[in-house]
Amino acid sequence: MSLSVATLNILDDLAFWRERSPLIVKEFRELRPDVIALQEVSLASPSAKLEGARSNAHWLADQLGGYGVALCPRSGHPASDSLAILTTWKVESHDILKFEAQGRQAQRIRIQR
């Protein structure tokens, strides 16, 4: 059994989202990884224009089809610079790991095919 993983910093600044998002969707459709780890996820806001999605990670999962989303909102600034993991596998657990000294966090999921 193999596991395919891809990562991408999708850039929290949504100024170029309309130009970048079709390219991101195209590449992930071609790669079709089992797990996608995203940095700098933007949560929905009236100016985000994410077509009703909770975040651009959720929007991306909707476009790709078949992916679930584990979201890790940024501590202290919940509307921006969040983390997300998209996966086609079943998520058994999802943990948010806080690094208090740096004010940063990470996330971990346990998945099963």
Short mmCIF file of C-alpha atoms in Angstrom, two decimals:
data_model
loop_
_atom_site.label_atom_id
_atom_site.label_comp_id
_atom_site.label_asym_id
_atom_site.label_seq_id
_atom_site.Cartn_x
_atom_site.Cartn_y
_atom_site.Cartn_z
CA MET A 1 0.00 0.00 0.00
CA SER A 2 1.28 3.48 -0.80
CA LEU A 3 0.38 6.97 0.38
CA SER A 4 0.73 10.08 -1.79
CA VAL A 5 1.22 13.42 -0.01
CA ALA A 6 1.48 16.97 -1.40
CA THR A 7 2.03 20.26 0.41
CA LEU A 8 1.41 23.84 -0.65
CA ASN A 9 1.56 27.29 0.90
CA ILE A 10 -1.58 28.75 -0.73
CA LEU A 11 -0.79 32.36 0.30
CA ASP A 12 -3.13 33.96 2.82
CA ASP A 13 -3.46 37.10 0.68
CA LEU A 14 -6.55 36.48 -1.46
CA ALA A 15 -5.80 39.37 -3.84
CA PHE A 16 -4.74 36.91 -6.54
CA TRP A 17 -6.98 33.99 -5.52
CA ARG A 18 -9.11 34.21 -8.69
CA GLU A 19 -5.97 33.86 -10.82
CA ARG A 20 -4.22 31.25 -8.67
CA SER A 21 -7.10 28.98 -7.68
CA PRO A 22 -7.73 27.41 -11.13
CA LEU A 23 -4.02 26.57 -11.38
CA ILE A 24 -4.02 25.00 -7.91
CA VAL A 25 -7.11 22.92 -8.74
CA LYS A 26 -5.62 21.82 -12.08
CA GLU A 27 -2.36 20.64 -10.53
CA PHE A 28 -4.00 18.78 -7.64
CA ARG A 29 -6.44 17.11 -10.04
CA GLU A 30 -3.46 15.84 -12.03
CA LEU A 31 -1.50 14.73 -8.94
CA ARG A 32 -4.56 13.38 -7.04
CA PRO A 33 -2.66 12.95 -3.76
CA ASP A 34 -4.21 11.03 -0.85
CA VAL A 35 -3.23 13.84 1.54
CA ILE A 36 -2.80 17.57 0.86
CA ALA A 37 -1.24 19.74 3.58
CA LEU A 38 -1.91 23.47 3.22
CA GLN A 39 -0.34 26.50 4.87
CA GLU A 40 -1.68 30.07 4.97
CA VAL A 41 -5.32 29.06 4.61
CA SER A 42 -7.84 31.92 4.66
CA LEU A 43 -11.08 31.48 6.53
CA ALA A 44 -14.25 32.78 4.91
CA SER A 45 -14.95 36.47 5.11
CA PRO A 46 -17.30 38.70 3.09
CA SER A 47 -14.37 39.82 0.94
CA ALA A 48 -12.98 36.31 0.41
CA LYS A 49 -15.48 35.40 -2.34
CA LEU A 50 -15.09 31.69 -1.62
CA GLU A 51 -18.56 30.83 -2.92
CA GLY A 52 -19.97 30.10 0.54
CA ALA A 53 -17.12 27.81 1.64
CA ARG A 54 -15.80 28.05 5.22
CA SER A 55 -12.23 28.53 3.96
CA ASN A 56 -10.24 28.31 0.77
CA ALA A 57 -9.19 24.82 1.91
CA HIS A 58 -12.89 23.81 1.99
CA TRP A 59 -13.41 25.49 -1.37
CA LEU A 60 -10.49 23.50 -2.80
CA ALA A 61 -11.85 20.24 -1.34
CA ASP A 62 -15.23 20.98 -2.96
CA GLN A 63 -13.58 21.60 -6.33
CA LEU A 64 -11.51 18.41 -6.16
CA GLY A 65 -14.29 16.20 -4.80
CA GLY A 66 -13.81 13.31 -2.39
CA TYR A 67 -11.64 15.15 0.15
CA GLY A 68 -12.41 15.81 3.80
CA VAL A 69 -10.88 18.81 5.58
CA ALA A 70 -9.13 18.98 8.96
CA LEU A 71 -8.75 22.66 9.81
CA CYS A 72 -6.40 24.28 12.32
CA PRO A 73 -7.30 28.00 12.71
CA ARG A 74 -4.40 30.23 13.64
CA SER A 75 -4.22 31.00 17.33
CA GLY A 76 -4.90 34.67 18.04
CA HIS A 77 -5.69 35.52 14.40
CA PRO A 78 -8.40 33.02 13.46
CA ALA A 79 -9.31 34.62 10.12
CA SER A 80 -5.92 34.20 8.47
CA ASP A 81 -2.81 32.10 8.14
CA SER A 82 -4.46 28.85 9.25
CA LEU A 83 -3.44 25.27 8.44
CA ALA A 84 -5.49 22.55 6.77
CA ILE A 85 -5.10 18.93 5.79
CA LEU A 86 -7.26 17.50 3.02
CA THR A 87 -7.49 13.74 2.64
CA THR A 88 -9.40 11.10 0.74
CA TRP A 89 -8.75 8.64 3.57
CA LYS A 90 -10.90 8.29 6.70
CA VAL A 91 -9.73 10.60 9.51
CA GLU A 92 -9.58 8.66 12.79
CA SER A 93 -8.27 11.53 14.91
CA HIS A 94 -7.28 15.17 14.56
CA ASP A 95 -5.06 17.00 17.06
CA ILE A 96 -3.91 20.61 17.23
CA LEU A 97 -0.42 20.96 18.69
CA LYS A 98 0.40 24.34 20.24
CA PHE A 99 3.94 25.63 20.45
CA GLU A 100 3.41 28.24 23.14
CA ALA A 101 6.94 29.66 23.10
CA GLN A 102 6.61 30.73 19.47
CA GLY A 103 2.86 31.35 19.34
CA ARG A 104 2.61 28.80 16.53
CA GLN A 105 0.79 25.55 16.09
CA ALA A 106 0.74 22.41 14.01
CA GLN A 107 -1.79 19.70 13.41
CA ARG A 108 -1.70 15.95 13.22
CA ILE A 109 -4.22 13.54 11.77
CA ARG A 110 -4.39 9.77 12.00
CA ILE A 111 -5.91 8.31 8.86
CA GLN A 112 -7.01 4.92 7.64
CA ARG A 113 -7.66 3.81 4.11
#
